[in-house]
mmCIF file of C-alpha atoms in Angstrom:
data_model
loop_
_atom_site.group_PDB
_atom_site.id
_atom_site.type_symbol
_atom_site.label_atom_id
_atom_site.label_comp_id
_atom_site.label_asym_id
_atom_site.label_seq_id
_atom_site.Cartn_x
_atom_site.Cartn_y
_atom_site.Cartn_z
ATOM 1 C CA MET A 1 0.000 0.000 0.000
ATOM 2 C CA SER A 2 1.360 3.401 -0.950
ATOM 3 C CA PHE A 3 2.046 6.090 1.655
ATOM 4 C CA ARG A 4 -0.639 8.278 0.079
ATOM 5 C CA CYS A 5 -3.273 5.542 0.415
ATOM 6 C CA LEU A 6 -2.307 4.872 4.021
ATOM 7 C CA LEU A 7 -2.562 8.574 4.866
ATOM 8 C CA LEU A 8 -6.006 8.737 3.269
ATOM 9 C CA LEU A 9 -7.217 5.761 5.320
ATOM 10 C CA LEU A 10 -5.996 7.403 8.529
ATOM 11 C CA LEU A 11 -7.765 10.644 7.691
ATOM 12 C CA LEU A 12 -11.010 8.836 6.910
ATOM 13 C CA ALA A 13 -10.881 6.553 9.944
ATOM 14 C CA PRO A 14 -13.567 7.259 12.568
ATOM 15 C CA LEU A 15 -12.529 9.090 15.698
ATOM 16 C CA ALA A 16 -12.061 7.083 18.856
ATOM 17 C CA ARG A 17 -14.969 6.753 21.237
ATOM 18 C CA ALA A 18 -15.409 9.814 23.432
ATOM 19 C CA ASP A 19 -14.052 9.762 26.972
ATOM 20 C CA ILE A 20 -16.875 11.769 28.581
ATOM 21 C CA ALA A 21 -19.117 9.270 30.331
ATOM 22 C CA SER A 22 -20.538 11.688 32.913
ATOM 23 C CA LEU A 23 -20.677 15.409 33.639
ATOM 24 C CA LYS A 24 -21.954 16.527 37.021
ATOM 25 C CA PRO A 25 -21.299 18.858 39.974
ATOM 26 C CA ASP A 26 -20.128 17.661 43.371
ATOM 27 C CA PRO A 27 -21.038 18.976 46.851
ATOM 28 C CA ALA A 28 -17.758 20.901 47.083
ATOM 29 C CA GLY A 29 -18.598 23.002 44.028
ATOM 30 C CA HIS A 30 -16.419 21.255 41.470
ATOM 31 C CA LEU A 31 -17.606 20.208 38.044
ATOM 32 C CA LEU A 32 -16.770 16.545 37.573
ATOM 33 C CA ILE A 33 -16.028 14.796 34.304
ATOM 34 C CA ASN A 34 -15.912 11.044 34.817
ATOM 35 C CA ASP A 35 -15.924 11.740 38.574
ATOM 36 C CA LYS A 36 -12.767 13.864 38.418
ATOM 37 C CA PRO A 37 -12.654 17.669 38.914
ATOM 38 C CA ALA A 38 -12.437 19.411 35.544
ATOM 39 C CA LYS A 39 -11.758 22.925 34.371
ATOM 40 C CA LEU A 40 -13.793 24.255 31.449
ATOM 41 C CA TRP A 41 -12.518 26.972 29.114
ATOM 42 C CA GLY A 42 -15.286 27.934 26.738
ATOM 43 C CA LEU A 43 -16.030 29.893 23.614
ATOM 44 C CA ARG A 44 -19.397 31.499 22.941
ATOM 45 C CA VAL A 45 -20.677 30.495 19.487
ATOM 46 C CA ALA A 46 -24.332 31.308 20.093
ATOM 47 C CA SER A 47 -25.432 31.543 16.456
ATOM 48 C CA ALA A 48 -23.438 28.560 15.179
ATOM 49 C CA ALA A 49 -26.547 26.440 14.559
ATOM 50 C CA THR A 50 -28.450 29.078 12.580
ATOM 51 C CA SER A 51 -27.158 27.885 9.184
ATOM 52 C CA ASP A 52 -25.443 24.920 7.581
ATOM 53 C CA ALA A 53 -22.494 27.127 6.624
ATOM 54 C CA ALA A 54 -21.978 28.372 10.194
ATOM 55 C CA THR A 55 -22.156 24.878 11.656
ATOM 56 C CA LYS A 56 -19.759 23.552 9.030
ATOM 57 C CA GLN A 57 -17.216 26.282 9.758
ATOM 58 C CA LEU A 58 -17.405 25.640 13.502
ATOM 59 C CA LEU A 59 -16.980 21.892 13.119
ATOM 60 C CA GLU A 60 -13.992 22.397 10.837
ATOM 61 C CA THR A 61 -12.446 24.696 13.456
ATOM 62 C CA LEU A 62 -13.232 22.560 16.490
ATOM 63 C CA PRO A 63 -10.081 20.375 16.432
ATOM 64 C CA THR A 64 -7.921 23.509 16.461
ATOM 65 C CA LEU A 65 -9.936 24.996 19.312
ATOM 66 C CA LYS A 66 -9.561 21.806 21.336
ATOM 67 C CA GLU A 67 -5.826 21.650 20.676
ATOM 68 C CA ASP A 68 -5.451 25.169 22.060
ATOM 69 C CA GLY A 69 -7.422 24.476 25.240
ATOM 70 C CA VAL A 70 -11.092 25.171 24.459
ATOM 71 C CA ASN A 71 -13.130 22.320 25.927
ATOM 72 C CA LEU A 72 -16.554 23.977 26.089
ATOM 73 C CA LEU A 73 -18.788 25.595 23.475
ATOM 74 C CA LEU A 74 -21.838 27.706 24.250
ATOM 75 C CA VAL A 75 -24.479 27.495 21.527
ATOM 76 C CA CYS A 76 -28.039 28.813 21.739
ATOM 77 C CA TYR A 77 -31.114 27.210 20.214
ATOM 78 C CA GLN A 78 -32.414 30.696 19.358
ATOM 79 C CA GLY A 79 -29.075 32.116 18.205
ATOM 80 C CA GLY A 80 -27.632 35.345 19.540
ATOM 81 C CA THR A 81 -26.556 38.877 18.764
ATOM 82 C CA GLY A 82 -25.188 37.904 15.365
ATOM 83 C CA LEU A 83 -28.377 36.136 14.216
ATOM 84 C CA THR A 84 -31.556 34.818 15.818
ATOM 85 C CA THR A 85 -33.949 32.103 14.798
ATOM 86 C CA LYS A 86 -37.463 30.980 15.698
ATOM 87 C CA THR A 87 -36.465 27.485 16.735
ATOM 88 C CA PHE A 88 -39.297 26.524 19.089
ATOM 89 C CA ALA A 89 -42.953 26.432 18.101
ATOM 90 C CA ALA A 90 -44.976 29.347 19.478
ATOM 91 C CA ASP A 91 -46.409 27.119 22.220
ATOM 92 C CA GLY A 92 -42.988 25.676 23.050
ATOM 93 C CA ALA A 93 -44.206 22.099 22.726
ATOM 94 C CA SER A 94 -41.950 21.210 19.797
ATOM 95 C CA PHE A 95 -39.085 22.361 17.607
ATOM 96 C CA GLU A 96 -40.515 24.433 14.768
ATOM 97 C CA ASP A 97 -37.138 24.678 13.053
ATOM 98 C CA THR A 98 -35.905 21.097 13.102
ATOM 99 C CA ALA A 99 -32.862 22.108 11.041
ATOM 100 C CA VAL A 100 -31.547 24.151 13.986
ATOM 101 C CA ARG A 101 -32.272 21.245 16.322
ATOM 102 C CA ASP A 102 -30.357 18.906 14.022
ATOM 103 C CA ARG A 103 -27.386 21.272 13.744
ATOM 104 C CA VAL A 104 -27.159 21.447 17.531
ATOM 105 C CA ARG A 105 -27.133 17.649 17.480
ATOM 106 C CA GLN A 106 -24.228 17.754 15.023
ATOM 107 C CA ILE A 107 -22.306 20.179 17.215
ATOM 108 C CA ILE A 108 -22.868 18.072 20.348
ATOM 109 C CA ALA A 109 -21.850 14.863 18.570
ATOM 110 C CA ALA A 110 -18.709 16.389 17.041
ATOM 111 C CA ALA A 111 -17.759 17.932 20.386
ATOM 112 C CA ASP A 112 -18.304 14.619 22.161
ATOM 113 C CA LYS A 113 -15.815 12.897 19.853
ATOM 114 C CA LEU A 114 -13.182 15.418 20.940
ATOM 115 C CA ASP A 115 -14.082 15.357 24.659
ATOM 116 C CA VAL A 116 -15.512 18.858 24.433
ATOM 117 C CA CYS A 117 -18.568 19.882 26.454
ATOM 118 C CA VAL A 118 -21.460 21.943 25.102
ATOM 119 C CA ALA A 119 -23.512 24.450 27.077
ATOM 120 C CA VAL A 120 -26.862 24.691 25.313
ATOM 121 C CA SER A 121 -28.599 27.989 26.033
ATOM 122 C CA LEU A 122 -32.313 27.885 25.348
ATOM 123 C CA PHE A 123 -33.601 31.433 24.877
ATOM 124 C CA PHE A 124 -32.669 34.807 23.413
ATOM 125 C CA PRO A 125 -34.926 37.847 23.926
ATOM 126 C CA ARG A 126 -35.308 39.569 20.563
ATOM 127 C CA LYS A 127 -34.706 39.601 16.831
ATOM 128 C CA MET A 128 -31.058 40.306 16.001
ATOM 129 C CA GLY A 129 -28.810 40.232 12.950
ATOM 130 C CA ILE A 130 -29.499 40.713 9.269
ATOM 131 C CA GLY A 131 -32.179 38.186 8.368
ATOM 132 C CA GLY A 132 -32.802 37.256 11.977
ATOM 133 C CA GLN A 133 -36.181 35.922 13.081
ATOM 134 C CA ASP A 134 -38.186 36.967 16.134
ATOM 135 C CA PRO A 135 -37.508 34.259 18.755
ATOM 136 C CA LYS A 136 -40.284 35.247 21.196
ATOM 137 C CA LEU A 137 -42.745 32.561 22.265
ATOM 138 C CA ALA A 138 -46.491 33.069 22.773
ATOM 139 C CA SER A 139 -46.782 32.889 26.557
ATOM 140 C CA ARG A 140 -45.001 32.233 29.815
ATOM 141 C CA ASP A 141 -46.290 28.668 29.756
ATOM 142 C CA ALA A 142 -44.797 28.300 26.264
ATOM 143 C CA TYR A 143 -41.332 29.053 27.648
ATOM 144 C CA LEU A 144 -41.800 26.376 30.308
ATOM 145 C CA ALA A 145 -42.972 23.960 27.624
ATOM 146 C CA ALA A 146 -39.893 24.781 25.535
ATOM 147 C CA CYS A 147 -37.714 23.963 28.559
ATOM 148 C CA ARG A 148 -39.321 20.536 28.662
ATOM 149 C CA THR A 149 -38.933 20.147 24.887
ATOM 150 C CA ALA A 150 -35.224 20.951 25.089
ATOM 151 C CA ALA A 151 -34.717 18.742 28.138
ATOM 152 C CA GLU A 152 -36.316 15.788 26.356
ATOM 153 C CA GLU A 153 -33.995 16.371 23.404
ATOM 154 C CA LEU A 154 -30.836 16.661 25.530
ATOM 155 C CA LYS A 155 -31.481 14.329 28.465
ATOM 156 C CA ASP A 156 -29.248 11.497 27.270
ATOM 157 C CA LYS A 157 -26.281 13.654 26.221
ATOM 158 C CA ARG A 158 -23.211 13.049 28.374
ATOM 159 C CA ASN A 159 -21.308 16.218 27.459
ATOM 160 C CA VAL A 160 -24.115 18.809 27.790
ATOM 161 C CA LEU A 161 -24.996 21.532 30.283
ATOM 162 C CA VAL A 162 -28.313 23.387 29.977
ATOM 163 C CA ILE A 163 -28.580 27.148 30.449
ATOM 164 C CA VAL A 164 -32.137 28.435 30.340
ATOM 165 C CA ALA A 165 -30.967 31.976 29.484
ATOM 166 C CA ASP A 166 -27.376 33.117 29.720
ATOM 167 C CA GLN A 167 -27.675 36.906 29.376
ATOM 168 C CA PRO A 168 -30.888 38.056 31.076
ATOM 169 C CA SER A 169 -29.689 41.524 31.991
ATOM 170 C CA ALA A 170 -32.153 43.947 33.525
ATOM 171 C CA GLY A 171 -34.888 44.567 30.958
ATOM 172 C CA ALA A 172 -33.506 42.209 28.290
ATOM 173 C CA PHE A 173 -36.682 40.121 28.279
ATOM 174 C CA ALA A 174 -39.006 43.018 29.124
ATOM 175 C CA MET A 175 -40.927 42.615 25.852
ATOM 176 C CA THR A 176 -41.389 38.849 26.156
ATOM 177 C CA PRO A 177 -44.046 36.906 28.104
ATOM 178 C CA MET A 178 -41.298 35.362 30.245
ATOM 179 C CA LYS A 179 -39.299 38.086 32.028
ATOM 180 C CA PHE A 180 -36.550 35.808 33.379
ATOM 181 C CA MET A 181 -36.541 37.337 36.809
ATOM 182 C CA PRO A 182 -35.032 34.971 39.436
ATOM 183 C CA ALA A 183 -38.353 33.214 40.098
ATOM 184 C CA ASP A 184 -38.837 32.744 36.343
ATOM 185 C CA VAL A 185 -35.366 31.269 35.874
ATOM 186 C CA ILE A 186 -35.977 28.903 38.781
ATOM 187 C CA ASP A 187 -39.301 27.777 37.290
ATOM 188 C CA CYS A 188 -37.547 27.113 33.975
ATOM 189 C CA LEU A 189 -34.865 25.084 35.729
ATOM 190 C CA LYS A 190 -37.551 23.066 37.511
ATOM 191 C CA ALA A 191 -39.155 22.330 34.145
ATOM 192 C CA VAL A 192 -35.817 21.061 32.827
ATOM 193 C CA ALA A 193 -35.210 19.003 35.975
ATOM 194 C CA ALA A 194 -38.631 17.350 35.754
ATOM 195 C CA VAL A 195 -37.651 15.809 32.413
ATOM 196 C CA ALA A 196 -33.860 15.494 32.735
ATOM 197 C CA PRO A 197 -32.844 15.527 36.403
ATOM 198 C CA GLY A 198 -29.277 14.488 35.597
ATOM 199 C CA LEU A 199 -28.456 17.388 33.270
ATOM 200 C CA PRO A 200 -26.278 20.092 34.866
ATOM 201 C CA ARG A 201 -28.345 23.277 34.620
ATOM 202 C CA GLY A 202 -28.378 26.945 35.511
ATOM 203 C CA GLY A 203 -29.241 30.419 34.348
ATOM 204 C CA GLY A 204 -28.385 33.966 35.282
ATOM 205 C CA GLY A 205 -27.424 37.426 34.193
ATOM 206 C CA SER A 206 -25.552 40.572 35.126
ATOM 207 C CA LEU A 207 -27.115 41.330 38.548
ATOM 208 C CA HIS A 208 -25.348 39.673 41.462
ATOM 209 C CA ALA A 209 -28.334 39.726 43.813
ATOM 210 C CA ALA A 210 -30.492 37.962 41.231
ATOM 211 C CA ASN A 211 -27.774 35.401 40.533
ATOM 212 C CA GLN A 212 -27.408 34.772 44.259
ATOM 213 C CA MET A 213 -31.142 34.021 44.557
ATOM 214 C CA ILE A 214 -31.015 31.581 41.641
ATOM 215 C CA ALA A 215 -27.846 29.950 42.966
ATOM 216 C CA GLN A 216 -29.505 29.219 46.297
ATOM 217 C CA SER A 217 -32.291 27.258 44.617
ATOM 218 C CA GLU A 218 -31.993 23.481 44.455
ATOM 219 C CA ALA A 219 -33.261 23.759 40.872
ATOM 220 C CA ALA A 220 -29.894 25.220 39.815
ATOM 221 C CA THR A 221 -27.011 22.755 39.919
ATOM 222 C CA ILE A 222 -24.517 25.228 38.419
ATOM 223 C CA ILE A 223 -24.254 29.000 38.848
ATOM 224 C CA VAL A 224 -24.453 30.855 35.538
ATOM 225 C CA HIS A 225 -23.686 34.567 35.497
ATOM 226 C CA ALA A 226 -22.806 37.445 33.198
ATOM 227 C CA GLU A 227 -21.489 39.831 35.828
ATOM 228 C CA THR A 228 -18.833 42.396 34.968
ATOM 229 C CA GLY A 229 -15.231 42.017 36.074
ATOM 230 C CA VAL A 230 -12.418 39.654 35.220
ATOM 231 C CA ALA A 231 -12.558 37.598 38.433
ATOM 232 C CA PRO A 232 -15.218 35.080 39.547
ATOM 233 C CA PRO A 233 -17.826 36.636 41.848
ATOM 234 C CA ALA A 234 -18.360 35.175 45.317
ATOM 235 C CA PHE A 235 -21.667 33.523 46.170
ATOM 236 C CA ALA A 236 -22.497 33.361 49.863
ATOM 237 C CA SER A 237 -23.304 29.972 51.387
ATOM 238 C CA VAL A 238 -23.466 28.253 47.994
ATOM 239 C CA LYS A 239 -21.057 25.573 46.785
ATOM 240 C CA LYS A 240 -21.768 25.014 43.130
ATOM 241 C CA PRO A 241 -19.702 25.277 39.950
ATOM 242 C CA ILE A 242 -19.621 28.858 38.623
ATOM 243 C CA LEU A 243 -19.836 29.489 34.877
ATOM 244 C CA HIS A 244 -19.231 32.957 33.442
ATOM 245 C CA ALA A 245 -21.286 32.721 30.262
ATOM 246 C CA ALA A 246 -21.030 36.129 28.630
ATOM 247 C CA TYR A 247 -17.715 37.869 29.148
ATOM 248 C CA THR A 248 -17.349 40.555 26.486
ATOM 249 C CA GLY A 249 -14.496 42.845 27.467
ATOM 250 C CA PRO A 250 -14.533 46.172 25.632
ATOM 251 C CA ILE A 251 -16.785 46.542 22.602
ATOM 252 C CA GLU A 252 -14.175 46.990 19.916
ATOM 253 C CA THR A 253 -16.342 47.502 16.838
ATOM 254 C CA ALA A 254 -19.447 49.700 16.512
ATOM 255 C CA GLY A 255 -18.050 51.217 13.326
ATOM 256 C CA LYS A 256 -14.693 52.178 14.804
ATOM 257 C CA ASN A 257 -12.447 49.176 14.110
ATOM 258 C CA PRO A 258 -12.356 46.305 11.609
ATOM 259 C CA GLN A 259 -14.038 43.077 12.633
ATOM 260 C CA GLY A 260 -11.654 40.883 14.588
ATOM 261 C CA PHE A 261 -9.148 43.660 15.357
ATOM 262 C CA TYR A 262 -7.913 43.355 18.947
ATOM 263 C CA PRO A 263 -5.228 45.908 19.850
ATOM 264 C CA PRO A 264 -3.398 45.355 23.165
ATOM 265 C CA PRO A 265 -5.880 47.345 25.314
ATOM 266 C CA ALA A 266 -8.716 45.129 24.055
ATOM 267 C CA ARG A 267 -6.751 41.962 24.763
ATOM 268 C CA GLN A 268 -5.775 42.772 28.335
ATOM 269 C CA PRO A 269 -9.143 42.080 30.012
ATOM 270 C CA TYR A 270 -9.307 38.666 28.348
ATOM 271 C CA THR A 271 -5.840 37.620 29.469
ATOM 272 C CA ASP A 272 -6.508 39.039 32.951
ATOM 273 C CA MET A 273 -9.662 36.923 33.016
ATOM 274 C CA LEU A 274 -7.709 33.788 32.115
ATOM 275 C CA ASP A 275 -5.301 34.390 34.992
ATOM 276 C CA LYS A 276 -8.065 35.027 37.521
ATOM 277 C CA TYR A 277 -10.077 31.963 36.541
ATOM 278 C CA LEU A 278 -6.963 29.796 36.421
ATOM 279 C CA ASP A 279 -6.663 30.277 40.167
ATOM 280 C CA ALA A 280 -10.356 29.414 40.834
ATOM 281 C CA PRO A 281 -10.851 25.620 40.759
ATOM 282 C CA THR A 282 -14.666 25.761 40.867
ATOM 283 C CA ALA A 283 -15.084 28.589 38.332
ATOM 284 C CA HIS A 284 -15.289 28.196 34.565
ATOM 285 C CA VAL A 285 -15.495 30.748 31.796
ATOM 286 C CA VAL A 286 -16.911 31.189 28.300
ATOM 287 C CA ALA A 287 -15.046 33.862 26.344
ATOM 288 C CA HIS A 288 -17.339 36.062 24.280
ATOM 289 C CA PHE A 289 -16.068 37.870 21.183
ATOM 290 C CA PRO A 290 -18.926 40.009 19.847
ATOM 291 C CA ALA A 291 -16.763 41.309 17.008
ATOM 292 C CA TRP A 292 -16.043 37.830 15.641
ATOM 293 C CA THR A 293 -18.313 34.908 16.565
ATOM 294 C CA GLU A 294 -21.417 37.115 16.713
ATOM 295 C CA GLY A 295 -20.752 39.662 14.017
ATOM 296 C CA GLY A 296 -20.259 42.595 16.341
ATOM 297 C CA GLN A 297 -22.393 45.710 16.454
ATOM 298 C CA ASP A 298 -21.498 46.389 12.826
ATOM 299 C CA LEU A 299 -23.649 43.434 11.710
ATOM 300 C CA LYS A 300 -20.640 41.833 10.089
ATOM 301 C CA PRO A 301 -20.884 38.112 9.259
ATOM 302 C CA ASN A 302 -20.484 35.662 12.115
ATOM 303 C CA ARG A 303 -17.083 33.953 12.062
ATOM 304 C CA PHE A 304 -16.427 30.538 13.559
ATOM 305 C CA ASP A 305 -12.901 30.084 12.262
ATOM 306 C CA VAL A 306 -9.826 31.130 14.239
ATOM 307 C CA GLY A 307 -8.611 33.747 11.784
ATOM 308 C CA GLY A 308 -5.360 35.610 12.337
ATOM 309 C CA PRO A 309 -3.534 37.171 15.285
ATOM 310 C CA GLY A 310 -6.037 40.001 15.756
ATOM 311 C CA THR A 311 -4.250 42.731 13.805
ATOM 312 C CA GLN A 312 -5.899 45.002 11.254
ATOM 313 C CA LYS A 313 -4.253 43.075 8.426
ATOM 314 C CA GLU A 314 -4.920 39.662 9.967
ATOM 315 C CA PRO A 315 -8.061 39.843 12.147
ATOM 316 C CA GLY A 316 -9.051 36.931 14.314
ATOM 317 C CA LEU A 317 -8.745 35.122 17.634
ATOM 318 C CA ALA A 318 -5.341 33.431 17.342
ATOM 319 C CA TRP A 319 -3.924 35.776 19.985
ATOM 320 C CA TYR A 320 -6.511 34.572 22.530
ATOM 321 C CA LEU A 321 -5.996 30.898 21.748
ATOM 322 C CA ASP A 322 -2.243 31.372 22.093
ATOM 323 C CA ALA A 323 -2.762 32.873 25.542
ATOM 324 C CA LEU A 324 -5.195 30.116 26.540
ATOM 325 C CA ARG A 325 -2.923 27.348 25.301
ATOM 326 C CA GLN A 326 0.016 28.683 27.252
ATOM 327 C CA ARG A 327 -1.967 28.709 30.481
ATOM 328 C CA THR A 328 -3.807 25.414 30.158
ATOM 329 C CA ARG A 329 -1.535 23.062 28.247
ATOM 330 C CA LYS A 330 1.865 21.546 28.706
ATOM 331 C CA PRO A 331 4.439 23.521 26.699
ATOM 332 C CA ASP A 332 4.751 22.223 23.144
ATOM 333 C CA PRO A 333 8.293 22.852 21.847
ATOM 334 C CA ALA A 334 7.127 22.219 18.286
ATOM 335 C CA LYS A 335 4.613 25.088 18.459
ATOM 336 C CA PRO A 336 6.191 28.547 18.795
ATOM 337 C CA ALA A 337 4.631 31.232 20.937
ATOM 338 C CA GLY A 338 2.332 33.608 19.118
ATOM 339 C CA PRO A 339 1.023 37.132 19.572
ATOM 340 C CA GLY A 340 -0.804 37.609 22.820
ATOM 341 C CA ASP A 341 1.243 35.060 24.736
ATOM 342 C CA ALA A 342 2.131 36.067 28.258
ATOM 343 C CA PRO A 343 3.819 34.252 31.139
ATOM 344 C CA GLY A 344 1.360 31.796 32.635
ATOM 345 C CA LYS A 345 1.079 28.532 34.525
ATOM 346 C CA PRO A 346 1.507 25.467 32.303
ATOM 347 C CA GLY A 347 -1.425 23.163 32.865
ATOM 348 C CA LYS A 348 -2.804 19.856 31.670
ATOM 349 C CA SER A 349 -5.710 18.713 29.626
ATOM 350 C CA ILE A 350 -8.645 17.672 31.823
ATOM 351 C CA PHE A 351 -7.913 14.111 30.654
ATOM 352 C CA ASP A 352 -4.120 14.137 31.149
#
């Protein structure tokens, strides 16, 4: 057999069976993968299931993301700032857009093969993006029904966390039948738990007092927040894993800079965040790049590739992945340091 034929067979061979058999919190506040404490470093790709092209680009990029330390993706059934979709039926009892449902399945399956977790966020408040659809449901009961619909879909997934809404800032859902105040979030989590009690689940926003109330509920098994600051917030008398689901740093677009341009002042909060969360064993983070994976405020196309080092000539997220890799992986002498690297603490893969 020729070398070329052998190489082709290796490339076409199926990936090995995933190593994630269980994902759950423990009483001390750790997030356990296969009963061992894990550290999750995520990337927000909320709109990745809104089109075949977006999903394809993400799946092509996923091996690179994993190699550089990303082991969690956050995708939303209803999309995000870059593009929204009407995924659930108006009454919440089914998936109206089964194509979105199926793309989320593809993302979860591809992530599972690489030992990557997926945080599935259920709801987004309003129509966003060029060509976006209005994601609002008909009633409060419809949102609870959609929680049950999603839970039924996801209940057997071993690498999934459920977030009922990951960015309910004050007033975000003011124009929807479900306001996602703390009591609303808790009711949504109870609806998920009734169908899929084993799924790790949470929901929260930018207000610490509201997040504290949700965290204290037995319905929440993880603490999800979108509070400002580069360090994990403290939650009194609660020992649960903490997930920062919407870190944005400075808004670096809005017509002022090219998409994917991250000068040093824009990079600093992200690298500061990595250092702060590195020292917090029960806290996990999802990095949010509104000028890349969600199109930014300029309504540029969503990007799910890595791109370049974040300069004007070569926009992209390579600088962030370089910084993440240095902090979370054993040094690789074959891979030179890139822009954005800073002294950090060499770490291990969660499966090393």
